[in-house]
CSV table of C-alpha atoms and ligand atoms in Angstrom, one decimal:
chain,number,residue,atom,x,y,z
J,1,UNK,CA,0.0,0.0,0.0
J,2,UNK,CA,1.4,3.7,-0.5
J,3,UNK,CA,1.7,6.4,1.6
J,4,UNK,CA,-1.6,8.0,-0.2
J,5,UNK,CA,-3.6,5.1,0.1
J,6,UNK,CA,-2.5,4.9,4.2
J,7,UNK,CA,-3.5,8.4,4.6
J,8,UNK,CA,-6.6,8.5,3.2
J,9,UNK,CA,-7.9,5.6,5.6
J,10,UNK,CA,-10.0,3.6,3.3
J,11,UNK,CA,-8.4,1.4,-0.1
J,12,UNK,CA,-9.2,3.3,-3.0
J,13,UNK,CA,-10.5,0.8,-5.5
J,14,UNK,CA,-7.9,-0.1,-8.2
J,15,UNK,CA,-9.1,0.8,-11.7
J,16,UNK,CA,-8.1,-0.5,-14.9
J,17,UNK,CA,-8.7,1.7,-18.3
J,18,UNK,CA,-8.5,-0.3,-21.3
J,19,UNK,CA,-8.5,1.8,-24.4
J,20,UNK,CA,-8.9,1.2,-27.9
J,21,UNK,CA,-9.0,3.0,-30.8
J,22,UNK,CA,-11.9,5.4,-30.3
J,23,UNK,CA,-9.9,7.2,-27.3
J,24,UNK,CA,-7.4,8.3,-29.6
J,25,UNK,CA,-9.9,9.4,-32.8
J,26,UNK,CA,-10.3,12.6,-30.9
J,27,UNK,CA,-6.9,13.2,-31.6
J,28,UNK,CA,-7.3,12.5,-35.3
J,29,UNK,CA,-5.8,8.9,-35.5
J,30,UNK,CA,-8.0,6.9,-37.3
J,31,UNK,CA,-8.5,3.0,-36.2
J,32,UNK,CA,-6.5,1.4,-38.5
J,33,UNK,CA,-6.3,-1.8,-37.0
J,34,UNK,CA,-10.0,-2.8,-36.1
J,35,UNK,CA,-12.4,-4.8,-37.7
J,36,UNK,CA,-13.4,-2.4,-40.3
J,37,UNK,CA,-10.2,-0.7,-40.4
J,38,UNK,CA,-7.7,0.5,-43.2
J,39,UNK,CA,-5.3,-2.6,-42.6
J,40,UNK,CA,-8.1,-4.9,-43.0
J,41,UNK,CA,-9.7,-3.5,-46.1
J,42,UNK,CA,-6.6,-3.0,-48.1
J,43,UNK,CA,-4.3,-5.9,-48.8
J,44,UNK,CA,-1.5,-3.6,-50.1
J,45,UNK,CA,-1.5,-1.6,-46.9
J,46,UNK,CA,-1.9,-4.7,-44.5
J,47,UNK,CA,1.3,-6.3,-46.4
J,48,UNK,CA,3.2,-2.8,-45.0
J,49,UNK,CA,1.9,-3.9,-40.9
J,50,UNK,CA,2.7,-8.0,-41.9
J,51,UNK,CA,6.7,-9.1,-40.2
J,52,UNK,CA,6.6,-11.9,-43.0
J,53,UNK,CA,5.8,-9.8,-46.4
J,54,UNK,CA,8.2,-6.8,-44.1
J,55,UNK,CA,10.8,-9.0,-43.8
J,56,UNK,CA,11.1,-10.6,-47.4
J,57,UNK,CA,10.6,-7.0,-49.3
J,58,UNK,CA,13.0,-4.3,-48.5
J,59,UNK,CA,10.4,-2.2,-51.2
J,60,UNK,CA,7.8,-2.9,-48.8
J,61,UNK,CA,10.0,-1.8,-45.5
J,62,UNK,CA,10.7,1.5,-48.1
J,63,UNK,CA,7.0,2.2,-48.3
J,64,UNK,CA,6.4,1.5,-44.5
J,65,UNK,CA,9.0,4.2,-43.9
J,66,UNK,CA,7.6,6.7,-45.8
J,67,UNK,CA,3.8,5.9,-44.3
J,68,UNK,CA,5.3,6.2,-41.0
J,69,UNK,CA,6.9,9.8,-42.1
J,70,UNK,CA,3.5,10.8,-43.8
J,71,UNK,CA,0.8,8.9,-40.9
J,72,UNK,CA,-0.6,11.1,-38.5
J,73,UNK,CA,0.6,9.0,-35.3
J,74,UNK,CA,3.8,11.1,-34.2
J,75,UNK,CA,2.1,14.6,-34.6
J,76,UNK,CA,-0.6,13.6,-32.8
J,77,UNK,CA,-1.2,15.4,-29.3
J,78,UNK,CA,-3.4,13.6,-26.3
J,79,UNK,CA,-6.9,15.1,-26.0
J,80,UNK,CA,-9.4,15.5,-23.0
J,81,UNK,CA,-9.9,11.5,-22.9
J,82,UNK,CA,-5.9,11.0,-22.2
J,83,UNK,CA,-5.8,14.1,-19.8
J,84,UNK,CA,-8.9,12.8,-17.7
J,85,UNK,CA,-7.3,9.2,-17.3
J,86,UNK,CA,-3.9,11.5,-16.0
J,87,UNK,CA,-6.3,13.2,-13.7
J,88,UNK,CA,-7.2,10.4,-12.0
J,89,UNK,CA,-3.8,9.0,-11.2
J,90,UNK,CA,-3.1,11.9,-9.6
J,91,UNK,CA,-6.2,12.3,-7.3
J,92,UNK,CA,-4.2,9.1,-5.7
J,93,UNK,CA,-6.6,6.7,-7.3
J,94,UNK,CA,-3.8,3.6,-8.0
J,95,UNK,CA,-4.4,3.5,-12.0
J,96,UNK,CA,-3.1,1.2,-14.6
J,97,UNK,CA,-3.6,1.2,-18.8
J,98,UNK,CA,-3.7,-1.5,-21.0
J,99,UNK,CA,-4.0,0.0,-24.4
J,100,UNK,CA,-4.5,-1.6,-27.9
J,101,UNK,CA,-2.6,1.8,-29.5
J,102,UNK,CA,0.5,2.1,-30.6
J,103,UNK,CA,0.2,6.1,-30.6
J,104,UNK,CA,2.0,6.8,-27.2
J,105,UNK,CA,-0.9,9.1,-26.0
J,106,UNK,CA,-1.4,7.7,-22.9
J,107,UNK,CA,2.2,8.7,-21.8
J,108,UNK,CA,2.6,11.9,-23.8
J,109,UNK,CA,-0.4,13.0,-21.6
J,110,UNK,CA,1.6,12.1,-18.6
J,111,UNK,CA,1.0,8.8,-17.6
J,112,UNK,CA,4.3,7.3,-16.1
J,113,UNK,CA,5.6,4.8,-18.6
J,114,UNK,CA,5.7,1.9,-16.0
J,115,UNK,CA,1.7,2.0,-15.7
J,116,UNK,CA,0.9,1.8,-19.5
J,117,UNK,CA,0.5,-1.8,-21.1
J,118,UNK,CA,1.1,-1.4,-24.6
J,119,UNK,CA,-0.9,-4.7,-26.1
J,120,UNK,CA,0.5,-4.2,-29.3
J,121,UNK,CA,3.6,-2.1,-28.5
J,122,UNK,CA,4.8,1.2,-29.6
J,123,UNK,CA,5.1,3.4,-32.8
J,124,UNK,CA,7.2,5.7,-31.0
J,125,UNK,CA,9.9,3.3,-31.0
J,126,UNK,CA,12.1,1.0,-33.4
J,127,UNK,CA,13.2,-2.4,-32.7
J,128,UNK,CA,16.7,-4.5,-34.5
J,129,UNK,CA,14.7,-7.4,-35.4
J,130,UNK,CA,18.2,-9.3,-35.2
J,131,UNK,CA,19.3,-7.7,-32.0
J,132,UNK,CA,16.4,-6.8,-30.1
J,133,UNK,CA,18.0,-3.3,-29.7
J,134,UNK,CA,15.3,-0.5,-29.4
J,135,UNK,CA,16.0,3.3,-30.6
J,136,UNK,CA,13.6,6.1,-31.4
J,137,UNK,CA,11.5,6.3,-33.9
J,138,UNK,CA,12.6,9.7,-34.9
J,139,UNK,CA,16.0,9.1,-34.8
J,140,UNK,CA,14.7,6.3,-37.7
J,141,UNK,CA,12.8,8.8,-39.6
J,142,UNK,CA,15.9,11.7,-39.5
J,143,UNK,CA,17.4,8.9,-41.2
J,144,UNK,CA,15.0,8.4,-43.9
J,145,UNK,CA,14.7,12.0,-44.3
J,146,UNK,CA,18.2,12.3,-44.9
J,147,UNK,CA,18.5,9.4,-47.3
J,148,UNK,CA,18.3,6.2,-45.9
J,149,UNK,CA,15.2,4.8,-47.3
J,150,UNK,CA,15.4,1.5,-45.1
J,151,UNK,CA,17.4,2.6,-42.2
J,152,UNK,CA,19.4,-0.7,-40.7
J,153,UNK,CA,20.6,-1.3,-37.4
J,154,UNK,CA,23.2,0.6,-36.2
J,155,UNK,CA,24.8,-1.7,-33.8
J,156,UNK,CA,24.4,-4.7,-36.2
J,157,UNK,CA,23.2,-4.2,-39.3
J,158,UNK,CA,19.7,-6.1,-38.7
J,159,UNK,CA,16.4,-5.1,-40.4
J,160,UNK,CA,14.6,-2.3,-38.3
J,161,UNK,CA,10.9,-2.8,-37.7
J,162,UNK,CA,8.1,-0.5,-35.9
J,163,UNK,CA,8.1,-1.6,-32.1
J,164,UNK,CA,4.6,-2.0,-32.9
J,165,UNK,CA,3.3,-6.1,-32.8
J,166,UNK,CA,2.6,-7.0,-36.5
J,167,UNK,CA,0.3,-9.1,-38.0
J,168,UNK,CA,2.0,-12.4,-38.0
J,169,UNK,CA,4.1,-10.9,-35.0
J,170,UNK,CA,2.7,-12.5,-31.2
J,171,UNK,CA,1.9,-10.1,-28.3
J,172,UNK,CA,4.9,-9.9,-25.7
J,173,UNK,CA,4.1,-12.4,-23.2
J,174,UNK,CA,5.4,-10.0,-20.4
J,175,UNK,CA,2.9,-7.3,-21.3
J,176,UNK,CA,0.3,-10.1,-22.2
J,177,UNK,CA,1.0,-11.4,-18.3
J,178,UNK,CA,0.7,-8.0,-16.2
J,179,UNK,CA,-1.7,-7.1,-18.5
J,180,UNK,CA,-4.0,-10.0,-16.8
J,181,UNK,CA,-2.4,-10.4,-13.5
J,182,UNK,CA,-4.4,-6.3,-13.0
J,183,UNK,CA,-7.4,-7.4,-14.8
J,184,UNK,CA,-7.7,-10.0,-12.6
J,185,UNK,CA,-6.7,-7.9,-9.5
J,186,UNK,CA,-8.9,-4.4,-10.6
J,187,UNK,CA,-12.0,-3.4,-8.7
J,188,UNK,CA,-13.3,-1.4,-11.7
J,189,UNK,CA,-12.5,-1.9,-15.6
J,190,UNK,CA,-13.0,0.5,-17.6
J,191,UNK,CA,-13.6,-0.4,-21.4
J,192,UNK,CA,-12.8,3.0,-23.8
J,193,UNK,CA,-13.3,3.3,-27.0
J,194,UNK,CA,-12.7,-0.3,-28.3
J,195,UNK,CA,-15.6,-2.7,-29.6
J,196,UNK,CA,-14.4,-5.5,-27.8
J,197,UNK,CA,-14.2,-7.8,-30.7
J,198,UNK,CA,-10.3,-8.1,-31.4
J,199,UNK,CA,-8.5,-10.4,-28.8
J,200,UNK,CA,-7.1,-10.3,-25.9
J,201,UNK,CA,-8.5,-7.1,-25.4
J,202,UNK,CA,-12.2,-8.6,-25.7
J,203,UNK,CA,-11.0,-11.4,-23.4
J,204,UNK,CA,-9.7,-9.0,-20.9
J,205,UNK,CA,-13.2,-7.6,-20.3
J,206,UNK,CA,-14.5,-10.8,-19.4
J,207,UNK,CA,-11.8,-11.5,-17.4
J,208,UNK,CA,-12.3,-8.7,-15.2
J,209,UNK,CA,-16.3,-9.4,-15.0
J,210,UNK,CA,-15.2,-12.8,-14.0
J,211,UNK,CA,-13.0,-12.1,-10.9
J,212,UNK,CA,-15.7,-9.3,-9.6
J,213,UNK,CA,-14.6,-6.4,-10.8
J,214,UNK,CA,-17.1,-3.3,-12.0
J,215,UNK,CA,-16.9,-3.2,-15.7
J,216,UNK,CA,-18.2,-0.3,-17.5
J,217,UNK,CA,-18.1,-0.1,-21.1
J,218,UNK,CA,-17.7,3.4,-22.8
J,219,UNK,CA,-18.5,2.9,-26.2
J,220,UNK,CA,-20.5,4.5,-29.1
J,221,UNK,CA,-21.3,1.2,-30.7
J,222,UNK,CA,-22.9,-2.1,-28.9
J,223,UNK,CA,-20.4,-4.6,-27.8
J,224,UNK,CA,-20.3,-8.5,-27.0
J,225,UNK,CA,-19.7,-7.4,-23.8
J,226,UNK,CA,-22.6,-4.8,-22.9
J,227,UNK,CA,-24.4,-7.7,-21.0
J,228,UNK,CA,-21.6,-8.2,-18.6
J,229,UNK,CA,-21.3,-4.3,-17.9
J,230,UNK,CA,-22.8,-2.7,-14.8
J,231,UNK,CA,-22.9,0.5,-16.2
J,232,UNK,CA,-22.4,1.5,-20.5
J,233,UNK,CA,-22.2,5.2,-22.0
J,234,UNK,CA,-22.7,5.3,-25.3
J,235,UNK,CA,-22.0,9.5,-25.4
J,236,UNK,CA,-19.0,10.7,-26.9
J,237,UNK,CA,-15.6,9.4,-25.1
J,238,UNK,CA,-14.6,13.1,-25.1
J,239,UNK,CA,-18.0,14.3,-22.3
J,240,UNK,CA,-18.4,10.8,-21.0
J,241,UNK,CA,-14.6,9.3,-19.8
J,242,UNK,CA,-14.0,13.0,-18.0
J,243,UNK,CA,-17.5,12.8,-15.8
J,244,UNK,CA,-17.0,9.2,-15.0
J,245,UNK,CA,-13.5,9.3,-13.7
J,246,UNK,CA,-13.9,12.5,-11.4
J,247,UNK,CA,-16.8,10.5,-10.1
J,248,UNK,CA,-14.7,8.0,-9.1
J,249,UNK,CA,-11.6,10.1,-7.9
J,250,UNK,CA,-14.7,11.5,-5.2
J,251,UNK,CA,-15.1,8.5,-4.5
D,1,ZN,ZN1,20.7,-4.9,-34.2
Protein backbone atom coordinates (compact mmCIF):
# COMPACT_ATOMS: atom_id res chain seq x y z
CA UNK A 1 0.00 0.00 0.00
CA UNK A 2 1.41 3.68 -0.49
CA UNK A 3 1.73 6.45 1.65
CA UNK A 4 -1.62 8.02 -0.19
CA UNK A 5 -3.65 5.09 0.10
CA UNK A 6 -2.46 4.85 4.16
CA UNK A 7 -3.50 8.42 4.61
CA UNK A 8 -6.56 8.50 3.23
CA UNK A 9 -7.91 5.61 5.62
CA UNK A 10 -9.99 3.64 3.30
CA UNK A 11 -8.42 1.44 -0.06
CA UNK A 12 -9.22 3.32 -3.00
CA UNK A 13 -10.55 0.79 -5.48
CA UNK A 14 -7.89 -0.14 -8.18
CA UNK A 15 -9.09 0.82 -11.71
CA UNK A 16 -8.14 -0.53 -14.90
CA UNK A 17 -8.65 1.71 -18.34
CA UNK A 18 -8.49 -0.27 -21.30
CA UNK A 19 -8.49 1.80 -24.37
CA UNK A 20 -8.85 1.16 -27.94
CA UNK A 21 -9.01 3.02 -30.78
CA UNK A 22 -11.91 5.38 -30.34
CA UNK A 23 -9.91 7.22 -27.31
CA UNK A 24 -7.41 8.27 -29.59
CA UNK A 25 -9.91 9.43 -32.82
CA UNK A 26 -10.30 12.57 -30.91
CA UNK A 27 -6.89 13.20 -31.64
CA UNK A 28 -7.27 12.51 -35.29
CA UNK A 29 -5.84 8.85 -35.55
CA UNK A 30 -8.04 6.90 -37.33
CA UNK A 31 -8.50 2.96 -36.20
CA UNK A 32 -6.50 1.36 -38.51
CA UNK A 33 -6.33 -1.79 -37.02
CA UNK A 34 -10.02 -2.76 -36.08
CA UNK A 35 -12.40 -4.76 -37.67
CA UNK A 36 -13.37 -2.38 -40.25
CA UNK A 37 -10.18 -0.69 -40.43
CA UNK A 38 -7.67 0.49 -43.19
CA UNK A 39 -5.30 -2.59 -42.63
CA UNK A 40 -8.14 -4.87 -43.02
CA UNK A 41 -9.74 -3.51 -46.14
CA UNK A 42 -6.60 -2.99 -48.14
CA UNK A 43 -4.33 -5.87 -48.82
CA UNK A 44 -1.49 -3.64 -50.14
CA UNK A 45 -1.55 -1.58 -46.86
CA UNK A 46 -1.93 -4.72 -44.49
CA UNK A 47 1.27 -6.31 -46.36
CA UNK A 48 3.22 -2.82 -44.97
CA UNK A 49 1.89 -3.92 -40.92
CA UNK A 50 2.71 -8.05 -41.91
CA UNK A 51 6.70 -9.10 -40.15
CA UNK A 52 6.63 -11.89 -43.03
CA UNK A 53 5.78 -9.77 -46.36
CA UNK A 54 8.20 -6.84 -44.10
CA UNK A 55 10.84 -9.00 -43.75
CA UNK A 56 11.14 -10.58 -47.35
CA UNK A 57 10.64 -7.00 -49.27
CA UNK A 58 13.00 -4.27 -48.49
CA UNK A 59 10.36 -2.25 -51.22
CA UNK A 60 7.76 -2.88 -48.79
CA UNK A 61 10.04 -1.80 -45.53
CA UNK A 62 10.74 1.47 -48.12
CA UNK A 63 7.00 2.24 -48.27
CA UNK A 64 6.42 1.54 -44.54
CA UNK A 65 9.01 4.17 -43.89
CA UNK A 66 7.61 6.67 -45.78
CA UNK A 67 3.82 5.94 -44.28
CA UNK A 68 5.35 6.21 -40.96
CA UNK A 69 6.92 9.76 -42.07
CA UNK A 70 3.47 10.84 -43.76
CA UNK A 71 0.79 8.93 -40.93
CA UNK A 72 -0.62 11.12 -38.49
CA UNK A 73 0.58 9.01 -35.27
CA UNK A 74 3.85 11.05 -34.24
CA UNK A 75 2.14 14.56 -34.64
CA UNK A 76 -0.62 13.65 -32.79
CA UNK A 77 -1.19 15.41 -29.30
CA UNK A 78 -3.36 13.58 -26.26
CA UNK A 79 -6.89 15.12 -26.02
CA UNK A 80 -9.44 15.52 -23.00
CA UNK A 81 -9.95 11.47 -22.86
CA UNK A 82 -5.93 10.95 -22.19
CA UNK A 83 -5.80 14.06 -19.84
CA UNK A 84 -8.90 12.82 -17.66
CA UNK A 85 -7.29 9.17 -17.31
CA UNK A 86 -3.86 11.51 -15.96
CA UNK A 87 -6.28 13.24 -13.72
CA UNK A 88 -7.23 10.42 -12.04
CA UNK A 89 -3.84 9.03 -11.24
CA UNK A 90 -3.05 11.88 -9.65
CA UNK A 91 -6.22 12.31 -7.34
CA UNK A 92 -4.15 9.14 -5.68
CA UNK A 93 -6.61 6.66 -7.32
CA UNK A 94 -3.85 3.56 -8.03
CA UNK A 95 -4.43 3.52 -12.02
CA UNK A 96 -3.14 1.21 -14.57
CA UNK A 97 -3.57 1.22 -18.83
CA UNK A 98 -3.73 -1.54 -21.01
CA UNK A 99 -4.01 0.04 -24.43
CA UNK A 100 -4.45 -1.59 -27.93
CA UNK A 101 -2.63 1.81 -29.45
CA UNK A 102 0.46 2.14 -30.57
CA UNK A 103 0.24 6.11 -30.63
CA UNK A 104 1.99 6.78 -27.16
CA UNK A 105 -0.90 9.08 -26.00
CA UNK A 106 -1.43 7.66 -22.95
CA UNK A 107 2.22 8.74 -21.84
CA UNK A 108 2.58 11.92 -23.80
CA UNK A 109 -0.44 13.00 -21.62
CA UNK A 110 1.61 12.14 -18.63
CA UNK A 111 1.00 8.81 -17.58
CA UNK A 112 4.27 7.32 -16.11
CA UNK A 113 5.59 4.78 -18.56
CA UNK A 114 5.65 1.89 -15.98
CA UNK A 115 1.67 1.95 -15.69
CA UNK A 116 0.86 1.79 -19.48
CA UNK A 117 0.49 -1.84 -21.11
CA UNK A 118 1.11 -1.41 -24.59
CA UNK A 119 -0.92 -4.74 -26.12
CA UNK A 120 0.47 -4.17 -29.28
CA UNK A 121 3.61 -2.09 -28.49
CA UNK A 122 4.77 1.23 -29.57
CA UNK A 123 5.09 3.45 -32.76
CA UNK A 124 7.16 5.68 -30.98
CA UNK A 125 9.87 3.34 -31.00
CA UNK A 126 12.11 0.97 -33.40
CA UNK A 127 13.20 -2.44 -32.69
CA UNK A 128 16.67 -4.49 -34.52
CA UNK A 129 14.75 -7.45 -35.38
CA UNK A 130 18.19 -9.29 -35.23
CA UNK A 131 19.28 -7.73 -32.01
CA UNK A 132 16.40 -6.77 -30.12
CA UNK A 133 18.02 -3.31 -29.66
CA UNK A 134 15.32 -0.50 -29.35
CA UNK A 135 16.00 3.34 -30.61
CA UNK A 136 13.55 6.13 -31.40
CA UNK A 137 11.47 6.34 -33.86
CA UNK A 138 12.58 9.74 -34.93
CA UNK A 139 16.01 9.11 -34.81
CA UNK A 140 14.66 6.25 -37.67
CA UNK A 141 12.81 8.78 -39.56
CA UNK A 142 15.88 11.66 -39.46
CA UNK A 143 17.42 8.87 -41.15
CA UNK A 144 14.99 8.36 -43.88
CA UNK A 145 14.70 11.97 -44.30
CA UNK A 146 18.17 12.33 -44.88
CA UNK A 147 18.47 9.44 -47.29
CA UNK A 148 18.29 6.24 -45.91
CA UNK A 149 15.21 4.77 -47.34
CA UNK A 150 15.35 1.55 -45.05
CA UNK A 151 17.43 2.57 -42.18
CA UNK A 152 19.41 -0.72 -40.69
CA UNK A 153 20.58 -1.31 -37.37
CA UNK A 154 23.24 0.57 -36.15
CA UNK A 155 24.81 -1.73 -33.78
CA UNK A 156 24.41 -4.73 -36.15
CA UNK A 157 23.17 -4.22 -39.29
CA UNK A 158 19.74 -6.11 -38.68
CA UNK A 159 16.44 -5.13 -40.38
CA UNK A 160 14.60 -2.26 -38.27
CA UNK A 161 10.95 -2.85 -37.69
CA UNK A 162 8.13 -0.50 -35.94
CA UNK A 163 8.08 -1.63 -32.06
CA UNK A 164 4.56 -2.03 -32.90
CA UNK A 165 3.25 -6.11 -32.75
CA UNK A 166 2.56 -7.01 -36.50
CA UNK A 167 0.29 -9.09 -37.96
CA UNK A 168 2.03 -12.36 -37.99
CA UNK A 169 4.06 -10.93 -35.05
CA UNK A 170 2.69 -12.53 -31.19
CA UNK A 171 1.93 -10.10 -28.29
CA UNK A 172 4.93 -9.91 -25.74
CA UNK A 173 4.09 -12.41 -23.23
CA UNK A 174 5.44 -10.03 -20.40
CA UNK A 175 2.91 -7.33 -21.31
CA UNK A 176 0.31 -10.06 -22.19
CA UNK A 177 0.98 -11.44 -18.29
CA UNK A 178 0.70 -7.99 -16.17
CA UNK A 179 -1.66 -7.14 -18.52
CA UNK A 180 -3.97 -10.03 -16.81
CA UNK A 181 -2.36 -10.35 -13.49
CA UNK A 182 -4.36 -6.30 -12.99
CA UNK A 183 -7.39 -7.42 -14.80
CA UNK A 184 -7.66 -9.99 -12.63
CA UNK A 185 -6.72 -7.88 -9.53
CA UNK A 186 -8.87 -4.40 -10.57
CA UNK A 187 -11.98 -3.42 -8.68
CA UNK A 188 -13.26 -1.37 -11.73
CA UNK A 189 -12.49 -1.87 -15.55
CA UNK A 190 -13.03 0.49 -17.65
CA UNK A 191 -13.61 -0.36 -21.41
CA UNK A 192 -12.85 2.96 -23.83
CA UNK A 193 -13.26 3.33 -26.95
CA UNK A 194 -12.71 -0.34 -28.30
CA UNK A 195 -15.60 -2.68 -29.56
CA UNK A 196 -14.35 -5.48 -27.82
CA UNK A 197 -14.22 -7.79 -30.69
CA UNK A 198 -10.32 -8.13 -31.36
CA UNK A 199 -8.46 -10.39 -28.80
CA UNK A 200 -7.06 -10.33 -25.94
CA UNK A 201 -8.52 -7.08 -25.37
CA UNK A 202 -12.17 -8.61 -25.66
CA UNK A 203 -11.03 -11.41 -23.39
CA UNK A 204 -9.72 -8.96 -20.88
CA UNK A 205 -13.23 -7.64 -20.34
CA UNK A 206 -14.53 -10.81 -19.39
CA UNK A 207 -11.79 -11.54 -17.36
CA UNK A 208 -12.25 -8.74 -15.22
CA UNK A 209 -16.25 -9.44 -15.00
CA UNK A 210 -15.23 -12.84 -13.99
CA UNK A 211 -12.98 -12.14 -10.90
CA UNK A 212 -15.75 -9.25 -9.60
CA UNK A 213 -14.59 -6.41 -10.82
CA UNK A 214 -17.09 -3.31 -12.03
CA UNK A 215 -16.88 -3.24 -15.68
CA UNK A 216 -18.15 -0.26 -17.51
CA UNK A 217 -18.12 -0.13 -21.15
CA UNK A 218 -17.71 3.43 -22.84
CA UNK A 219 -18.47 2.91 -26.21
CA UNK A 220 -20.54 4.46 -29.13
CA UNK A 221 -21.32 1.18 -30.68
CA UNK A 222 -22.88 -2.08 -28.90
CA UNK A 223 -20.41 -4.62 -27.78
CA UNK A 224 -20.29 -8.55 -27.02
CA UNK A 225 -19.66 -7.39 -23.79
CA UNK A 226 -22.55 -4.76 -22.93
CA UNK A 227 -24.39 -7.72 -21.00
CA UNK A 228 -21.62 -8.16 -18.65
CA UNK A 229 -21.27 -4.30 -17.90
CA UNK A 230 -22.85 -2.69 -14.75
CA UNK A 231 -22.85 0.52 -16.21
CA UNK A 232 -22.37 1.50 -20.47
CA UNK A 233 -22.18 5.25 -21.98
CA UNK A 234 -22.71 5.32 -25.35
CA UNK A 235 -21.98 9.47 -25.36
CA UNK A 236 -19.01 10.73 -26.88
CA UNK A 237 -15.61 9.44 -25.08
CA UNK A 238 -14.57 13.07 -25.07
CA UNK A 239 -18.03 14.26 -22.33
CA UNK A 240 -18.39 10.82 -21.02
CA UNK A 241 -14.60 9.34 -19.77
CA UNK A 242 -13.99 12.96 -18.04
CA UNK A 243 -17.45 12.78 -15.83
CA UNK A 244 -17.01 9.16 -14.95
CA UNK A 245 -13.49 9.32 -13.71
CA UNK A 246 -13.90 12.52 -11.45
CA UNK A 247 -16.77 10.55 -10.07
CA UNK A 248 -14.68 8.04 -9.12
CA UNK A 249 -11.65 10.07 -7.86
CA UNK A 250 -14.66 11.49 -5.24
CA UNK A 251 -15.05 8.47 -4.48
ZN1 LIG B 1 20.68 -4.90 -34.24
Amino acid sequence: MSGGEAMSGARRPLVVVMSGAGISTDSGIPDYRGPNGLWRRDPEAEKLVTYEFSMADPEIRRRAWRMRREGPALRARPNVAHEAVVRLERSGTPVRVITQNVDGLHQLAGMPERKVLELHGSARSVRCTRCKARSGMEEALERVAAGDPDPACEACGGILKSATVMFGEGLDPAVLGEAVAVTKACDIFIAVGTSLQVHPAAALAGLAADHGARLVIVNAEPTPYDDRAQELLREPIGTSLPKLLERIAAG
